[in-house]
CSV table of C-alpha atoms in Angstrom, one decimal:
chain,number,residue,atom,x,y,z
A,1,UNK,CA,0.0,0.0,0.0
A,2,UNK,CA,1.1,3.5,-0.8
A,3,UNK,CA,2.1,6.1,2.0
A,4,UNK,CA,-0.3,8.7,2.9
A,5,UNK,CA,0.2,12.4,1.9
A,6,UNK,CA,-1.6,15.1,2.8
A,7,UNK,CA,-1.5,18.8,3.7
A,8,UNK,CA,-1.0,19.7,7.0
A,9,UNK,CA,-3.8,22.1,8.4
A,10,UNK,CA,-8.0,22.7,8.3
A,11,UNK,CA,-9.6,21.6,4.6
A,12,UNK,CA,-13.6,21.1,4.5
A,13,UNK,CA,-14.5,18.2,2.4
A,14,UNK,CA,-17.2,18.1,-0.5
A,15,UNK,CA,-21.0,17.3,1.3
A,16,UNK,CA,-21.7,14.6,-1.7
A,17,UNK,CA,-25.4,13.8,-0.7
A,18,UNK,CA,-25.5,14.2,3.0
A,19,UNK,CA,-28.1,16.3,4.5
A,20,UNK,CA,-27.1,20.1,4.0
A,21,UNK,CA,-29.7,21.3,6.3
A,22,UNK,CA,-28.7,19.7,9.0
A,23,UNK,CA,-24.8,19.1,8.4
A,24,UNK,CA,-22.7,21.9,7.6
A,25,UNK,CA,-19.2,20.2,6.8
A,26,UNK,CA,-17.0,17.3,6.3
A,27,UNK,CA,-13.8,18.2,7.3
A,28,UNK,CA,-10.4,16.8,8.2
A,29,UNK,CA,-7.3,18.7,10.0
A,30,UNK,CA,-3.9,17.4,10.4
A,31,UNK,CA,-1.3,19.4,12.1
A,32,UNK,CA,2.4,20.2,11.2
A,33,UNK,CA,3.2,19.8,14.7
A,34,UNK,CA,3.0,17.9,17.8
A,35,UNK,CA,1.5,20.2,20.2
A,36,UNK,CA,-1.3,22.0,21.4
A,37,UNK,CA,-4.0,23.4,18.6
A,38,UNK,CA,-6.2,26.4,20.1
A,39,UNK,CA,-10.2,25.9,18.9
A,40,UNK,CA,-12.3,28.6,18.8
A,41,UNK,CA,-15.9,28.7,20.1
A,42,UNK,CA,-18.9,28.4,17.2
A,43,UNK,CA,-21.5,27.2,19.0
A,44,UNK,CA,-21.7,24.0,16.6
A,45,UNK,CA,-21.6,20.7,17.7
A,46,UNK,CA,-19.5,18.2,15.8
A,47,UNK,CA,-19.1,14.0,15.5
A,48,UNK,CA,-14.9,13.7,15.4
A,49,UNK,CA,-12.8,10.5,15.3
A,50,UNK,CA,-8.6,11.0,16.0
A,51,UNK,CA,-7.0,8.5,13.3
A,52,UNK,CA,-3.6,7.3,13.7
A,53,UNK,CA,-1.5,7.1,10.5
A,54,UNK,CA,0.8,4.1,9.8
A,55,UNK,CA,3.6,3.7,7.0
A,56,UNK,CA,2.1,1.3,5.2
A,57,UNK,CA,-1.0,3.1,4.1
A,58,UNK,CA,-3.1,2.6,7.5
A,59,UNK,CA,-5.2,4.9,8.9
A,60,UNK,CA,-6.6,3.3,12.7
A,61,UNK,CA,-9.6,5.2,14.7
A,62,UNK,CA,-8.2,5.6,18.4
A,63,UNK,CA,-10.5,8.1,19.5
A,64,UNK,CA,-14.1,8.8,19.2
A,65,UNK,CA,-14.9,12.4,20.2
A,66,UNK,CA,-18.6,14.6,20.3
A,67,UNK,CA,-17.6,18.5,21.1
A,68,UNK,CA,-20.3,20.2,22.7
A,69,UNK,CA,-21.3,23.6,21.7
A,70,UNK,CA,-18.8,25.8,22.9
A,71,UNK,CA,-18.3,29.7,24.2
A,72,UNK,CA,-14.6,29.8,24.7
A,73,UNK,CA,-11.5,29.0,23.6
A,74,UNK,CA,-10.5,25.0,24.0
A,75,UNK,CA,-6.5,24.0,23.4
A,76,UNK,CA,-6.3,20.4,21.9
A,77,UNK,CA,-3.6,17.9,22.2
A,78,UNK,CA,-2.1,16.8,18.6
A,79,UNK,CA,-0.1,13.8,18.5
A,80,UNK,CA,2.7,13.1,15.3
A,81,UNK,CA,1.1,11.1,12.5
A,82,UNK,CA,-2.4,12.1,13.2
A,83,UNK,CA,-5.4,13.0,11.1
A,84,UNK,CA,-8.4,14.0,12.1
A,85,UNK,CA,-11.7,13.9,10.5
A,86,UNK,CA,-15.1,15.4,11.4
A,87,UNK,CA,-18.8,16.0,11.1
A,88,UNK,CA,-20.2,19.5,11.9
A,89,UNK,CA,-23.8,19.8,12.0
A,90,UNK,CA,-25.3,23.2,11.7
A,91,UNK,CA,-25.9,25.3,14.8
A,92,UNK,CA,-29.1,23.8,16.5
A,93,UNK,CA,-29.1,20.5,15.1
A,94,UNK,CA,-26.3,18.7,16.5
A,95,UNK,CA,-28.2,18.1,19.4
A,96,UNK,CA,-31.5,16.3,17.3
A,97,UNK,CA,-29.3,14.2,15.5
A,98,UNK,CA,-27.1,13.1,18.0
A,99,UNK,CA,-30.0,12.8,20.6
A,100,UNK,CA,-28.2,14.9,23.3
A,101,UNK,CA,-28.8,17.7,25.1
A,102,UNK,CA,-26.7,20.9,24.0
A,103,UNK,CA,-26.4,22.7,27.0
A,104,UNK,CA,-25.3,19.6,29.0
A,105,UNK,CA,-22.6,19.5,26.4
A,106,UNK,CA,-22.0,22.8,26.9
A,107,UNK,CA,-17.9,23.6,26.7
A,108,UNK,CA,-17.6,19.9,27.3
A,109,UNK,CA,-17.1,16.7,25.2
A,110,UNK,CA,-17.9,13.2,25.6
A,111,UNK,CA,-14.9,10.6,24.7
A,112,UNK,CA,-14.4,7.2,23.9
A,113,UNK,CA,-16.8,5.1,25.5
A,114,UNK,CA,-19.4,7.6,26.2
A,115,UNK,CA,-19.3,8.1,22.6
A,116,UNK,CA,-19.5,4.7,22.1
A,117,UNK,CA,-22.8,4.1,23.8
A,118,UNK,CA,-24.1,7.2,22.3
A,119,UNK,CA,-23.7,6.4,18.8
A,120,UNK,CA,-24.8,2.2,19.3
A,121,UNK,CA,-23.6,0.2,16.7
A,122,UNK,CA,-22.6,3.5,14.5
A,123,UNK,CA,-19.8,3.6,16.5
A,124,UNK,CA,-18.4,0.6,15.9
A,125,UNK,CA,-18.7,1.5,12.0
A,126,UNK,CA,-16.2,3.6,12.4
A,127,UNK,CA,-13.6,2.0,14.4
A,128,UNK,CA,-14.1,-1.0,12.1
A,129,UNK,CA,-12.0,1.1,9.1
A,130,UNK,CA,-8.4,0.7,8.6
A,131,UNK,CA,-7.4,3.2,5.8
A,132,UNK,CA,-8.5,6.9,6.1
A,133,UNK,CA,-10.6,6.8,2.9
A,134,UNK,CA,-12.6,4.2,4.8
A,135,UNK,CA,-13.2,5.9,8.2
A,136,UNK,CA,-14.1,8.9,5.8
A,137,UNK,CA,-17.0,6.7,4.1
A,138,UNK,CA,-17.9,4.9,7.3
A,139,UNK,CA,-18.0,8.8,8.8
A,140,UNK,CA,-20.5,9.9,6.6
A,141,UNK,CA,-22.8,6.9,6.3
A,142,UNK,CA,-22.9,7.6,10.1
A,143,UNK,CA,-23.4,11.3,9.4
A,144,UNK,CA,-26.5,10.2,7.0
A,145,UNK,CA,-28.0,7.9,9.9
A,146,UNK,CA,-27.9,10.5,12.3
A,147,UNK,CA,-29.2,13.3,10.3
A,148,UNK,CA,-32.4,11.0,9.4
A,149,UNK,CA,-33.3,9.3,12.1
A,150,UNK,CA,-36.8,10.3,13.7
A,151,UNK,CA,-35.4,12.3,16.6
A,152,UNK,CA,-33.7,15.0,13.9
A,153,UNK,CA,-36.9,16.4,13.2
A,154,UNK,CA,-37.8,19.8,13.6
A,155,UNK,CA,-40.7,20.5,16.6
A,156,UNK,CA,-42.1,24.4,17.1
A,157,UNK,CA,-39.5,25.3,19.4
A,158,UNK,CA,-36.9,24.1,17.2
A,159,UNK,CA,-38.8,26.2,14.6
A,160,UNK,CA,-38.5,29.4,16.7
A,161,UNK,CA,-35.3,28.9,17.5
A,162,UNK,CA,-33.8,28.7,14.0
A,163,UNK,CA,-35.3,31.3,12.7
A,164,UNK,CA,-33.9,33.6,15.0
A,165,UNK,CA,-30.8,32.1,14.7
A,166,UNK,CA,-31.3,32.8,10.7
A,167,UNK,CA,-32.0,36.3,11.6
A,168,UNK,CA,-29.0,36.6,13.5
A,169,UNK,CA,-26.9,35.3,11.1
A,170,UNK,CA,-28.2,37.7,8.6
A,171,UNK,CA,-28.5,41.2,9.5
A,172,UNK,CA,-29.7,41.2,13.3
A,173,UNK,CA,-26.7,40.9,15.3
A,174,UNK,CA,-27.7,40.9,18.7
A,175,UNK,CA,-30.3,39.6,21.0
A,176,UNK,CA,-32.7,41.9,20.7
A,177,UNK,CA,-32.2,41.9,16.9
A,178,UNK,CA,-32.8,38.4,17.1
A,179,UNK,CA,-35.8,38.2,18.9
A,180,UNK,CA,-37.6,41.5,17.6
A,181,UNK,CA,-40.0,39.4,15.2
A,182,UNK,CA,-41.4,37.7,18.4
A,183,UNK,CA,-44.1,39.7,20.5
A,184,UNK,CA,-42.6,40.6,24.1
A,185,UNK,CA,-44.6,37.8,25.7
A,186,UNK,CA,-42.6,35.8,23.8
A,187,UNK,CA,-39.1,37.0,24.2
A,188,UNK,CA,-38.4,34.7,27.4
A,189,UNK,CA,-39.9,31.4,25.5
A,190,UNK,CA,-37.7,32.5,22.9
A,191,UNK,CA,-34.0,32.5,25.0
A,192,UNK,CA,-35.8,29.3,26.6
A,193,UNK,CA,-35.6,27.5,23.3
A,194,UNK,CA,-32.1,28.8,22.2
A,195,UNK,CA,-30.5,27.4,25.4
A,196,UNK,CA,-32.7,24.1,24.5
A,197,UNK,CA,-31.6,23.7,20.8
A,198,UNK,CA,-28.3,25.6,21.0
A,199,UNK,CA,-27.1,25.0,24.4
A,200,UNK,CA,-26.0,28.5,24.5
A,201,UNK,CA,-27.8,31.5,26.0
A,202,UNK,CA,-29.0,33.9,23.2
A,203,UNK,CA,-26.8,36.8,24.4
A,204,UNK,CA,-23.8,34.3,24.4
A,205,UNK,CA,-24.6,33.3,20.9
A,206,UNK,CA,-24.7,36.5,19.2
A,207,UNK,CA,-21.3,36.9,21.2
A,208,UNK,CA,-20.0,34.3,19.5
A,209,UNK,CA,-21.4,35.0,15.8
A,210,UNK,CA,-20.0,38.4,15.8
A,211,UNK,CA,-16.6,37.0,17.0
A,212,UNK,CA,-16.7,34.3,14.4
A,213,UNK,CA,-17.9,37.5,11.3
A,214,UNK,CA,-15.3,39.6,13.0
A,215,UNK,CA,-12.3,36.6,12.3
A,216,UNK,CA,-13.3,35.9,8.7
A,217,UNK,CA,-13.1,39.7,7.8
A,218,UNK,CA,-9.6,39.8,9.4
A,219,UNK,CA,-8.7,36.8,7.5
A,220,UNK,CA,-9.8,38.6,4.1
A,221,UNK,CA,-7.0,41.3,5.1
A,222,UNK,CA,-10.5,44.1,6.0
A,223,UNK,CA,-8.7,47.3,8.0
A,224,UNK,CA,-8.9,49.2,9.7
A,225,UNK,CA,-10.3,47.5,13.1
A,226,UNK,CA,-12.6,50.0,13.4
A,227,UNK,CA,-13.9,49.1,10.0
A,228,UNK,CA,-14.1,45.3,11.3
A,229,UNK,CA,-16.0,46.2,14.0
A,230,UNK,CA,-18.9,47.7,12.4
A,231,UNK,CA,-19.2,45.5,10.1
A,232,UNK,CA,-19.3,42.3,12.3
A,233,UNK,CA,-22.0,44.0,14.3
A,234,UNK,CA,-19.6,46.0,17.3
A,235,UNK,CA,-21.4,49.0,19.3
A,236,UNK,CA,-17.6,50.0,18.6
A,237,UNK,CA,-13.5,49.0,18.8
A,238,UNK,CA,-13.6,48.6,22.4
A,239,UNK,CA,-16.3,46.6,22.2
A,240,UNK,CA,-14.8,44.1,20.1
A,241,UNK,CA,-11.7,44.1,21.3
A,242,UNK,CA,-13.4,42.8,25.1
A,243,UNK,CA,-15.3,40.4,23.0
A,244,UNK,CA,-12.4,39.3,21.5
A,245,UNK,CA,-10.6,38.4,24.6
A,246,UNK,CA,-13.5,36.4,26.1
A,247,UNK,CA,-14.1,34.4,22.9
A,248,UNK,CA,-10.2,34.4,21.9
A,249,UNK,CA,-8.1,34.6,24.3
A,250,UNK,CA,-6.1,37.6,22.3
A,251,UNK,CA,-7.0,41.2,20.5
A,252,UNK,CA,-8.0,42.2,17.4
A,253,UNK,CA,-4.5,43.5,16.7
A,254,UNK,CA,-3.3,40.1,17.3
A,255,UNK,CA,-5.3,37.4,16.0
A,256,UNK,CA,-4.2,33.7,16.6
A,257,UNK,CA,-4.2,31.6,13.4
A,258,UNK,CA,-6.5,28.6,14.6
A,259,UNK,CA,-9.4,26.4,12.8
A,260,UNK,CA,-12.3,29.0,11.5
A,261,UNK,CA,-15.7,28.2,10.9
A,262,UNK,CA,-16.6,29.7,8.1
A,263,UNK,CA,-20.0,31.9,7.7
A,264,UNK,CA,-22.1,30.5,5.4
């Protein structure tokens, strides 16, 4: 069999056929380096299996992981001759298809055998694989399961809850934005729901979306900060730099390179 090569760092892999309502991306990251890999908070959930690389061509699943929505900065340990490959489902449906709760995943993850029993004989589709292209197939067949099996449908406060995530993600970039279609009476069912099908508090997730809009522009080369900040939804500089620092860990002025999620 034929050594492996591949680029070292983040690359999203085509969706083929899977679900694109309810999964956002097939991706795979593999590090130059031994070390520690800063993640960034998203507030997605996502299905991730570590693979360790042989020299003949193998590719073996040692670690079955499910990362919980997060709002703040995680550091990951990165072992030589590693590769890992992903599932991320779309904010608010990682939690239907995977039939967890979000906020009790909340900055957490389940590992190994939790994962395990979650997943039922999915799980052991995966570990089953020996070459990377196979835990690739095996990871989206178990990406197709999930995303139709009866629990990932969508109920009224899953409805609500999307659609002000959708307004959030396009044009109302707070809170309040988010939740100004609703009549007052229903702003409190409203941040009920998000924490229910998010696992994040409204306020936190509109943190988190601007941080996420505010590192994409940076990434495009956008300047000056203040420019950055108004566009990714800041009251101002200050503002985002604070922001920044909770979600990040650094400043504006400073950016650490790490895995982005991209804005759709």
């Amino acid at each position: 069999m034929k050594s492996i090569h591949l680029d070292a760092g983040y690359a999203e892999l085509p969706l083929g056929t899977l679900d694109s309502e309810k999964i956002e991306a097939i991706w795979r990251y593999r590090a130059q380096s031994e070390g520690q890999q800063l993640v960034l908070p998203d507030g997605r959930m996502d299905l991730v299996v570590h693979c360790a690389l042989g020299r003949a061509g193998t590719a073996t699943p040692r670690l079955l992981v499910i990362a919980g929505p997060a709002q703040v900065p995680t550091m990951v340990a990165l072992r030589p001759h590693t590769v890992i490959l992903g599932v991320r489902f779309h904010i608010g449906w990682g939690g239907a298809c995977l039939g967890i709760t979000p906020s009790a995943l909340r900055d957490c993850t389940l590992v190994g055998g939790d994962v395990e029993r979650c997943l039922g004989a999915l799980a052991g589709e995966i570990l089953a694989q020996t070459t990377l292209h196979g835990v690739e197939a095996a990871l989206r067949c178990v990406a197709a399961a999930l995303a139709s099996s009866a629990r990932a449908r969508m109920a009224a406060s899953h409805g609500r809850a999307l659609l002000a995530l959708g307004r959030m993600q396009h044009g109302a970039q707070d809170d309040a934005g988010a939740a100004a279609w609703a009549p007052p009476s229903s702003a409190r069912t409203l941040r009920r729901d998000m924490v229910a099908v998010v696992g994040l508090p409204l306020r936190t997730l509109a943190g988190v979306l601007r941080f996420q809009r505010a590192m994409a522009l940076l990434a495009k080369g956008v300047a000056p900060l203040s420019d950055v900040a108004a566009a990714a939804g800041y009251a101002d500089q200050a503002h985002m730099t604070r922001e920044f620092r909770r979600f990040g860990g650094f400043t504006p002025a400073l950016p650490e390179p790490a895995p982005l999620v991209r804005l759709a």
